[in-house]
Amino acid sequence: MARVSSLLSFCFTLFIFFHGYTAQKFPNECQLDQLNALEPTHVLKSEAGRIEIWDHQAPQLRCSGVSFARYIIEAKGLYLPAFYNTAKLSFVAKGHGLMGRVIPGCAETYQDSPLFQPGRGGQYGEGQGQEGRQGQGQEGRHGQGQEGRHGQGQEQGQRQSQSFRDMHQKVEQIRTGDTIATSPGVAQWFYNDGQRPLVIVSVFDLASDQNQLDRNPRPFYLAGNNPEGQVWLQGREQNPQNHIISGFAPEVIAQAWKIDLELAKKIQKPNEKHGNIVRVEGQFSAIRPPLRGQRPQEEEEERRGGEGNGLEETICSARVTENLDDPSNADVYKPQLGYISTLNSYDLPILRFLRLSALRGSIRQNAMVLPQWNANANAVLYVTEGEAQVQVVNDNGDRVFDGQISQGQLLSIPQGFAVVKRATSQRFEWVEFKTNANAQINTLAGRTSVVRGLPLEVVSNGFGISLEEARRVKFNTLETTLTHSSGPISQGRPRVAYA
């Protein structure tokens, strides 16, 4: 009996512990009586652009567990490499340029070397490797010690510098409509090689299990600085943010990179006026293929890939970009209304690990996206062009948002909240970031809606209407996603199935 009592006491204590842990991890942040179209609250200016940041402490963003930023990079502007503490999903809203990522442990597969030219014989690593092995063996046999190893290292470094003009990890060309997935801890840089500003918007999944810190976005700069400091973090508003290399002792940097002390000190002292987006003087040179894209058969193989067998991609070669601005690849397309494209882990397998997905929409004036809700994800909607009338309804049946949203504004839509959009400008375009690798939606009206799946008797009794009225409610809307918000309404049973 005492043993049973002790067991019950232990189970009760365990229940209290986990209940408290759950309440702490998932605080009651989503009882939202009102949503607002959000604008940036902080602007970090640099020499060749700026970073605009939304207040991640705003109730609706805290509910979604995300933060949001917009990068505006001027012509010849270079966003210096930085990494974040959590997964990031970005969308190129305007412009084109170059993007590079540095994945820990991966090789520099983009190489520029005279050894690859015809007539030079072999690839890097053959002659140099043999020579290096011979030198190493001789030095080891003669017991040269530290001095010999130091000389060997310098000699090998000189041979590498003579053999290679440059070598680095993959560089990709990006353009309007590209969606870019970035893992935590992966350093990333951008360069604007066009004449117009390059605009990139990014969502950061602060609530992800991959974020082992607090629910604050934390950029770690590898170069440059942020003179204004991390104004979104309490206690750091007035402290300039420097790159992480500047925090080490100069002697450590000199020894780690095998450089002299003066150069180490120069690297550690960034120009305070330049910020983290600097202007490149002269020509920007990076190794990259001359043409963008893949061979058609490769694209077709990737689209048929599905789950994959784990052999066609490694973490070093994983595809991280997908363009959502091509109507020919849209999931829903109606010439008179517009199109909607979705991106999930079936299209871009890396999203399975980041647990994020995206949706791109473009609709004409008076077109409507039928009322729907996200079944398993929060969503953040960013307007890239035009205006729309949007209504959002919460779990209490309250209309928590009813207004216009326009270009550059942000609206968070929590899981389960029903939303409807109607374009009020010539064209309305937006991108949605969702906190699930395979976000699912349910619609309230249309051919595949929840109402369409109910028996007529349930619809009739649920709404207190006649069977004939229930029939009209259930069958009058023929479309699944997009429809006209004005004009005549079809009557009776469905005659034609539309996309």
Coordinates of C-alpha atoms in Angstrom, one line a residue:
M1 CA 0.0 0.0 0.0
A2 CA 2.8 2.4 0.8
R3 CA 4.4 1.5 -2.5
V4 CA 1.2 2.4 -4.4
S5 CA 1.0 5.7 -2.4
S6 CA 4.6 6.6 -3.3
L7 CA 4.0 5.8 -6.9
L8 CA 0.9 8.0 -7.0
S9 CA 2.8 10.8 -5.3
F10 CA 5.6 10.5 -7.8
C11 CA 3.2 10.5 -10.8
F12 CA 1.4 13.6 -9.4
T13 CA 4.7 15.4 -8.9
L14 CA 5.7 14.5 -12.5
F15 CA 2.4 15.8 -13.8
I16 CA 2.8 19.1 -12.0
F17 CA 6.3 19.4 -13.4
F18 CA 5.4 18.8 -17.0
H19 CA 2.3 21.0 -16.7
G20 CA 4.5 23.8 -15.5
Y21 CA 7.1 23.2 -18.2
T22 CA 4.4 23.2 -20.9
A23 CA 2.9 26.4 -19.6
Q24 CA 6.3 28.0 -19.5
K25 CA 7.2 26.8 -23.0
F26 CA 3.9 27.6 -24.6
P27 CA 2.6 30.7 -22.7
N28 CA -0.9 32.0 -23.4
E29 CA 0.2 34.4 -26.1
C30 CA -2.4 33.7 -28.8
Q31 CA -5.6 35.2 -27.2
L32 CA -5.6 37.9 -29.7
D33 CA -8.6 40.3 -29.8
Q34 CA -7.2 42.4 -32.6
L35 CA -4.6 42.0 -35.4
N36 CA -2.9 44.9 -37.1
A37 CA -1.0 45.4 -40.3
L38 CA 2.5 45.8 -39.1
E39 CA 5.3 48.2 -40.3
P40 CA 9.0 48.0 -39.5
T41 CA 9.9 49.4 -36.1
H42 CA 13.7 49.5 -36.4
V43 CA 16.0 50.6 -39.3
L44 CA 19.7 49.7 -39.3
K45 CA 21.5 51.9 -41.9
S46 CA 24.6 50.9 -43.7
E47 CA 26.9 52.4 -46.4
A48 CA 25.1 50.6 -49.2
G49 CA 21.6 49.8 -47.9
R50 CA 19.6 49.2 -44.8
I51 CA 17.9 46.4 -42.7
E52 CA 14.4 47.0 -41.6
I53 CA 13.2 45.0 -38.6
W54 CA 9.7 44.3 -37.3
D55 CA 9.1 44.2 -33.5
H56 CA 9.1 40.5 -32.7
Q57 CA 7.5 41.3 -29.3
A58 CA 4.3 42.4 -31.0
P59 CA 1.6 40.1 -29.7
Q60 CA 0.7 38.6 -33.1
L61 CA 4.3 37.8 -33.9
R62 CA 4.9 36.4 -30.5
C63 CA 1.9 34.1 -31.0
S64 CA 3.4 32.9 -34.3
G65 CA 6.8 32.5 -32.7
V66 CA 8.6 34.3 -35.5
S67 CA 10.5 37.5 -36.3
F68 CA 10.7 39.3 -39.6
A69 CA 13.2 41.5 -41.4
R70 CA 13.6 43.2 -44.8
Y71 CA 17.0 43.7 -46.4
I72 CA 17.4 46.5 -49.0
I73 CA 20.7 46.3 -50.8
E74 CA 21.7 49.1 -53.2
A75 CA 23.5 48.6 -56.5
K76 CA 27.0 47.1 -55.9
G77 CA 26.1 46.6 -52.2
L78 CA 27.5 43.6 -50.4
Y79 CA 25.7 42.2 -47.4
L80 CA 28.5 40.8 -45.4
P81 CA 28.4 37.2 -44.1
A82 CA 26.3 36.5 -41.0
F83 CA 24.6 33.5 -39.4
Y84 CA 21.5 33.3 -37.1
N85 CA 20.5 31.1 -34.2
T86 CA 17.5 29.7 -35.9
A87 CA 16.1 28.6 -39.3
K88 CA 15.4 31.3 -41.8
L89 CA 13.2 31.4 -45.0
S90 CA 13.8 34.3 -47.3
F91 CA 12.0 35.6 -50.4
V92 CA 13.5 37.9 -53.1
A93 CA 10.8 40.6 -53.5
K94 CA 12.7 42.7 -56.1
G95 CA 15.9 42.7 -58.0
H96 CA 18.6 40.1 -58.7
G97 CA 22.1 39.4 -57.5
L98 CA 24.4 36.7 -56.0
M99 CA 24.1 34.6 -52.9
G100 CA 26.7 32.5 -51.1
R101 CA 26.5 30.2 -48.1
V102 CA 29.3 28.6 -46.1
I103 CA 28.1 25.3 -44.7
P104 CA 30.3 24.0 -41.8
G105 CA 32.5 21.1 -42.9
C106 CA 31.8 21.3 -46.6
A107 CA 34.5 21.7 -49.2
E108 CA 35.2 24.7 -51.5
T109 CA 33.8 23.2 -54.7
Y110 CA 34.0 26.4 -56.7
Q111 CA 37.7 26.7 -57.8
D112 CA 39.6 28.9 -60.2
S113 CA 43.0 27.5 -61.0
P114 CA 45.4 27.6 -63.9
L115 CA 46.0 23.9 -63.2
F116 CA 42.6 23.2 -64.7
Q117 CA 43.6 24.9 -68.0
P118 CA 44.3 22.6 -71.0
G119 CA 47.9 21.4 -71.1
R120 CA 48.6 22.0 -67.4
G121 CA 48.1 18.3 -66.6
G122 CA 45.9 17.0 -63.8
Q123 CA 43.9 18.6 -61.1
Y124 CA 44.8 20.2 -57.9
G125 CA 46.0 17.7 -55.3
E126 CA 48.0 15.4 -57.6
G127 CA 51.3 17.1 -58.1
Q128 CA 51.0 19.3 -55.0
G129 CA 49.8 16.4 -52.8
Q130 CA 52.7 14.2 -53.9
E131 CA 55.2 17.0 -53.4
G132 CA 53.7 17.8 -50.0
R133 CA 53.8 14.2 -48.9
Q134 CA 57.4 13.9 -49.9
G135 CA 58.3 17.0 -48.1
Q136 CA 56.4 15.9 -45.0
G137 CA 58.1 12.5 -45.1
Q138 CA 61.6 14.0 -45.4
E139 CA 61.0 16.5 -42.6
G140 CA 59.5 13.8 -40.4
R141 CA 62.5 11.5 -41.0
H142 CA 65.0 14.2 -40.3
G143 CA 63.1 15.2 -37.2
Q144 CA 62.8 18.9 -38.0
G145 CA 60.2 19.4 -35.3
Q146 CA 58.2 22.6 -35.0
E147 CA 60.5 24.7 -37.2
G148 CA 60.2 22.1 -40.0
R149 CA 56.4 21.9 -39.7
H150 CA 56.2 25.7 -39.7
G151 CA 58.3 25.9 -42.9
Q152 CA 56.3 23.1 -44.5
G153 CA 53.1 25.0 -43.7
Q154 CA 54.4 28.2 -45.2
E155 CA 55.7 26.4 -48.3
Q156 CA 52.4 24.5 -48.8
G157 CA 50.5 27.7 -48.4
Q158 CA 52.6 29.4 -51.0
R159 CA 52.1 26.6 -53.4
Q160 CA 48.3 26.7 -52.9
S161 CA 48.2 30.5 -53.4
Q162 CA 50.3 30.1 -56.6
S163 CA 48.1 27.2 -57.9
F164 CA 44.7 28.8 -57.0
R165 CA 43.4 32.3 -57.8
D166 CA 40.5 31.5 -55.5
M167 CA 38.3 28.7 -54.2
H168 CA 35.1 28.9 -52.2
Q169 CA 31.8 27.3 -51.5
K170 CA 28.9 27.5 -53.9
V171 CA 27.7 30.9 -55.3
E172 CA 24.2 31.1 -56.7
Q173 CA 22.4 33.7 -58.8
I174 CA 19.1 34.9 -57.3
R175 CA 16.2 36.8 -58.8
T176 CA 12.8 38.0 -58.0
G177 CA 10.5 35.2 -56.8
D178 CA 13.3 33.0 -55.4
T179 CA 12.6 31.5 -52.0
I180 CA 15.8 30.7 -50.1
A181 CA 16.0 28.2 -47.1
T182 CA 18.9 28.8 -44.6
S183 CA 19.8 26.5 -41.7
P184 CA 20.9 27.8 -38.3
G185 CA 24.6 28.5 -38.1
V186 CA 25.1 28.7 -41.8
A187 CA 26.9 31.9 -42.8
Q188 CA 25.2 33.7 -45.8
W189 CA 26.1 36.7 -47.9
F190 CA 24.4 38.6 -50.7
Y191 CA 25.6 40.9 -53.5
N192 CA 23.5 43.2 -55.7
D193 CA 24.9 43.0 -59.2
G194 CA 22.0 44.9 -60.8
Q195 CA 21.2 48.6 -61.1
R196 CA 18.1 48.6 -58.9
P197 CA 17.8 47.8 -55.2
L198 CA 17.8 44.1 -54.2
V199 CA 15.0 43.6 -51.7
I200 CA 14.9 40.4 -49.6
V201 CA 12.4 39.6 -46.9
S202 CA 13.1 36.9 -44.3
V203 CA 11.2 35.1 -41.5
F204 CA 13.0 33.6 -38.6
D205 CA 11.4 30.7 -36.7
L206 CA 12.2 31.7 -33.1
A207 CA 10.0 28.9 -31.7
S208 CA 11.8 26.2 -33.5
D209 CA 13.5 23.4 -31.5
Q210 CA 16.7 24.3 -33.5
N211 CA 16.9 27.6 -31.6
Q212 CA 18.6 26.7 -28.3
L213 CA 18.7 30.3 -27.1
D214 CA 15.8 32.6 -26.2
R215 CA 13.0 33.9 -28.5
N216 CA 15.1 36.7 -29.8
P217 CA 16.6 37.0 -33.3
R218 CA 20.4 37.1 -32.9
P219 CA 22.6 37.8 -35.9
F220 CA 26.2 36.8 -35.6
Y221 CA 28.3 38.9 -37.9
L222 CA 31.5 37.5 -39.4
A223 CA 32.5 40.9 -40.8
G224 CA 31.2 44.4 -40.7
N225 CA 29.3 45.8 -37.8
N226 CA 26.0 47.3 -36.6
P227 CA 26.7 50.8 -35.1
E228 CA 23.2 51.1 -33.8
G229 CA 23.4 47.9 -31.8
Q230 CA 20.7 45.2 -31.4
V231 CA 17.9 47.7 -30.6
W232 CA 15.4 44.9 -30.3
L233 CA 17.2 43.4 -27.3
Q234 CA 16.7 44.9 -23.9
G235 CA 20.0 46.2 -22.5
R236 CA 21.8 46.4 -25.8
E237 CA 20.0 49.4 -27.3
Q238 CA 23.0 51.7 -27.0
N239 CA 25.8 49.2 -27.5
P240 CA 27.3 48.9 -31.1
Q241 CA 27.4 45.3 -32.4
N242 CA 30.7 44.2 -33.8
H243 CA 31.6 41.0 -35.7
I244 CA 32.5 38.0 -33.6
I245 CA 36.1 37.9 -34.8
S246 CA 36.7 41.3 -33.1
G247 CA 36.1 39.8 -29.7
F248 CA 39.2 37.5 -29.7
A249 CA 42.6 38.6 -28.6
P250 CA 44.7 39.7 -31.7
E251 CA 47.3 37.1 -30.9
V252 CA 44.7 34.4 -31.2
I253 CA 43.6 35.6 -34.6
A254 CA 47.2 35.9 -35.8
Q255 CA 48.0 32.4 -34.7
A256 CA 44.8 30.8 -36.1
W257 CA 45.1 32.4 -39.5
K258 CA 48.9 32.3 -39.7
I259 CA 49.1 36.1 -40.3
D260 CA 51.1 38.9 -38.7
L261 CA 49.8 40.7 -35.7
E262 CA 49.2 44.0 -37.5
L263 CA 46.9 42.4 -40.1
A264 CA 45.0 40.7 -37.3
K265 CA 44.4 44.0 -35.6
K266 CA 43.3 45.6 -38.9
I267 CA 40.8 42.8 -39.4
Q268 CA 39.4 43.2 -35.9
K269 CA 38.7 46.9 -36.3
P270 CA 35.8 47.4 -38.8
N271 CA 34.9 50.8 -40.3
E272 CA 32.1 52.0 -38.0
K273 CA 30.5 54.0 -40.8
H274 CA 30.1 51.1 -43.2
G275 CA 27.8 48.9 -41.2
N276 CA 27.0 45.4 -42.5
I277 CA 26.1 46.3 -46.1
V278 CA 29.2 47.8 -47.8
R279 CA 29.7 49.2 -51.3
V280 CA 32.1 47.3 -53.5
E281 CA 34.6 49.5 -55.4
G282 CA 35.4 48.2 -58.8
Q283 CA 34.4 44.9 -60.2
F284 CA 33.0 42.2 -57.9
S285 CA 34.6 38.8 -58.7
A286 CA 33.4 35.5 -57.6
I287 CA 33.5 32.0 -59.2
R288 CA 30.2 31.0 -60.6
P289 CA 28.7 29.2 -63.6
P290 CA 27.9 31.4 -66.6
L291 CA 24.3 30.3 -66.9
R292 CA 21.5 30.1 -64.3
G293 CA 19.4 27.0 -64.0
Q294 CA 19.7 23.3 -64.5
R295 CA 19.2 20.9 -67.4
P296 CA 15.6 20.1 -68.0
Q297 CA 16.0 16.4 -67.2
E298 CA 17.6 17.3 -63.9
E299 CA 14.7 19.6 -63.0
E300 CA 12.2 16.8 -63.9
E301 CA 14.1 14.3 -61.8
E302 CA 14.0 16.6 -58.8
R303 CA 10.2 17.2 -59.2
R304 CA 9.6 13.4 -59.3
G305 CA 11.9 12.9 -56.3
G306 CA 9.3 13.0 -53.5
E307 CA 10.8 11.8 -50.2
G308 CA 14.1 10.8 -51.9
N309 CA 16.4 7.9 -51.0
G310 CA 19.0 10.0 -49.2
L311 CA 21.6 9.5 -51.9
E312 CA 20.8 12.4 -54.3
E313 CA 21.5 15.2 -51.8
T314 CA 23.9 15.7 -49.0
I315 CA 24.0 18.7 -46.6
C316 CA 26.7 20.2 -48.7
S317 CA 24.9 19.9 -52.1
A318 CA 21.3 20.3 -50.9
R319 CA 19.2 22.6 -53.1
V320 CA 18.0 25.6 -51.1
T321 CA 16.3 27.8 -53.7
E322 CA 13.0 27.6 -55.6
N323 CA 11.4 30.2 -57.7
L324 CA 7.7 30.9 -57.1
D325 CA 7.1 33.6 -59.7
D326 CA 6.5 31.3 -62.7
P327 CA 2.8 30.9 -63.3
S328 CA 3.5 27.7 -65.4
N329 CA 4.5 26.0 -62.2
A330 CA 1.5 27.3 -60.2
D331 CA -0.7 25.0 -58.1
V332 CA -3.8 27.1 -58.8
Y333 CA -4.0 29.1 -62.1
K334 CA -7.0 31.0 -63.6
P335 CA -6.0 33.5 -66.3
Q336 CA -8.8 36.0 -65.4
L337 CA -8.1 35.8 -61.6
G338 CA -4.5 34.9 -60.9
Y339 CA -2.4 32.1 -59.5
I340 CA -1.1 30.6 -56.2
S341 CA 2.1 28.6 -55.8
T342 CA 3.1 26.7 -52.7
L343 CA 6.5 25.5 -51.6
N344 CA 6.9 22.6 -49.1
S345 CA 9.3 19.8 -48.3
Y346 CA 8.1 17.8 -51.2
D347 CA 9.4 20.5 -53.5
L348 CA 12.5 21.5 -51.5
P349 CA 13.5 18.6 -49.2
I350 CA 15.6 20.9 -46.9
L351 CA 12.4 22.4 -45.6
R352 CA 11.7 19.1 -43.9
F353 CA 14.5 19.9 -41.5
L354 CA 13.8 23.6 -41.2
R355 CA 10.0 22.9 -40.7
L356 CA 9.0 25.9 -42.7
S357 CA 7.1 26.4 -46.0
A358 CA 5.9 29.2 -48.2
L359 CA 3.0 30.3 -50.5
R360 CA 3.1 32.9 -53.3
G361 CA -0.1 34.5 -54.5
S362 CA -0.8 37.0 -57.4
I363 CA -4.5 37.9 -58.1
R364 CA -6.2 40.6 -60.2
Q365 CA -8.6 43.2 -59.0
N366 CA -11.8 41.9 -57.4
A367 CA -10.5 38.4 -57.3
M368 CA -11.0 36.7 -54.0
V369 CA -9.2 33.9 -52.2
L370 CA -12.0 31.9 -50.7
P371 CA -12.2 31.8 -46.8
Q372 CA -9.7 29.4 -45.4
W373 CA -7.6 28.5 -42.4
N374 CA -4.2 26.9 -41.7
A375 CA -4.8 23.6 -40.1
N376 CA -1.3 23.0 -38.8
A377 CA 0.8 26.2 -39.0
N378 CA 1.0 29.8 -38.2
A379 CA 1.4 32.1 -41.2
V380 CA 3.0 35.5 -41.8
L381 CA 1.7 37.4 -44.8
Y382 CA 3.9 40.0 -46.5
V383 CA 2.6 42.2 -49.3
T384 CA 5.0 42.6 -52.2
E385 CA 2.7 44.6 -54.5
G386 CA -0.8 46.2 -54.5
E387 CA -3.5 46.3 -51.9
A388 CA -6.3 44.0 -50.7
Q389 CA -9.2 43.9 -48.3
V390 CA -8.6 41.2 -45.7
Q391 CA -10.8 39.8 -42.9
V392 CA -9.6 37.5 -40.2
V393 CA -11.8 35.7 -37.6
N394 CA -10.6 34.0 -34.4
D395 CA -11.7 31.0 -32.5
N396 CA -14.3 33.1 -30.6
G397 CA -16.0 34.1 -33.8
D398 CA -14.7 37.7 -33.5
R399 CA -13.4 39.6 -36.6
V400 CA -10.0 40.5 -35.3
F401 CA -8.9 42.2 -38.5
D402 CA -11.0 43.9 -41.2
G403 CA -9.1 46.4 -43.3
Q404 CA -6.7 47.1 -46.1
I405 CA -3.2 45.8 -46.3
S406 CA -0.7 47.3 -48.8
Q407 CA 2.8 46.9 -50.2
G408 CA 5.4 46.5 -47.5
Q409 CA 3.0 45.6 -44.7
L410 CA 3.0 42.4 -42.6
L411 CA 0.0 40.5 -41.2
S412 CA 0.3 37.5 -38.9
I413 CA -2.4 34.9 -39.2
P414 CA -2.4 32.4 -36.3
Q415 CA -3.2 28.7 -36.7
G416 CA -6.9 28.1 -37.2
F417 CA -7.8 31.7 -37.7
A418 CA -10.0 32.0 -40.8
V419 CA -9.0 34.5 -43.4
V420 CA -10.3 35.9 -46.7
K421 CA -8.5 38.2 -49.2
R422 CA -10.0 40.3 -52.0
A423 CA -7.8 42.4 -54.3
T424 CA -8.7 46.1 -54.4
S425 CA -5.8 47.2 -56.7
Q426 CA -5.0 46.3 -60.3
R427 CA -2.9 43.4 -59.0
F428 CA -2.3 42.1 -55.5
E429 CA 0.8 40.0 -54.8
W430 CA 1.9 38.5 -51.5
V431 CA 4.1 35.8 -50.0
E432 CA 3.2 33.8 -46.9
F433 CA 5.7 32.0 -44.6
K434 CA 4.3 29.1 -42.6
T435 CA 5.7 27.4 -39.6
N436 CA 5.3 23.8 -40.9
A437 CA 7.2 22.0 -43.6
N438 CA 3.9 20.8 -45.1
A439 CA 1.3 23.4 -44.1
Q440 CA -2.3 22.4 -44.8
I441 CA -5.3 24.6 -45.4
N442 CA -9.0 24.0 -45.1
T443 CA -11.6 26.1 -47.0
L444 CA -15.0 27.3 -45.8
A445 CA -16.5 27.5 -49.3
G446 CA -15.9 25.8 -52.7
R447 CA -15.7 22.4 -54.2
T448 CA -13.2 21.0 -51.6
S449 CA -14.4 22.9 -48.6
V450 CA -15.5 21.6 -45.2
V451 CA -19.1 22.6 -46.0
R452 CA -19.0 20.6 -49.2
G453 CA -18.0 17.5 -47.3
L454 CA -21.0 17.7 -44.9
P455 CA -24.3 16.0 -45.5
L456 CA -27.2 18.4 -46.4
E457 CA -29.0 17.5 -43.2
V458 CA -26.0 18.6 -41.1
V459 CA -25.7 21.9 -43.0
S460 CA -29.5 22.5 -42.7
N461 CA -29.7 21.8 -39.0
G462 CA -26.4 23.4 -38.2
F463 CA -27.4 26.8 -39.8
G464 CA -31.1 26.5 -39.1
I465 CA -32.0 26.7 -42.8
S466 CA -34.1 24.7 -45.2
L467 CA -32.7 21.8 -47.3
E468 CA -33.0 23.9 -50.5
E469 CA -31.1 26.8 -48.8
A470 CA -28.5 24.3 -47.6
R471 CA -28.2 23.0 -51.1
R472 CA -27.3 26.5 -52.4
V473 CA -24.8 27.0 -49.6
K474 CA -23.1 23.7 -50.4
F475 CA -23.1 23.7 -54.2
N476 CA -23.2 27.3 -55.5
T477 CA -19.5 27.9 -55.4
L478 CA -17.8 25.8 -58.0
E479 CA -14.2 26.8 -57.5
T480 CA -11.7 25.5 -55.0
T481 CA -9.4 28.5 -54.2
L482 CA -10.0 31.6 -56.4
T483 CA -13.2 33.2 -57.4
H484 CA -14.7 36.5 -58.4
S485 CA -15.9 38.7 -55.6
S486 CA -18.5 40.5 -57.7
G487 CA -20.8 39.6 -60.6
P488 CA -23.6 37.0 -61.0
I489 CA -23.6 33.9 -58.8
S490 CA -24.2 30.5 -60.3
Q491 CA -27.3 28.7 -59.2
G492 CA -28.1 25.0 -58.5
R493 CA -25.9 22.0 -58.6
P494 CA -22.3 22.2 -60.0
R495 CA -22.1 21.7 -63.7
V496 CA -18.4 22.2 -64.4
A497 CA -15.4 21.6 -62.1
Y498 CA -12.9 24.5 -62.0
A499 CA -9.4 24.6 -60.5

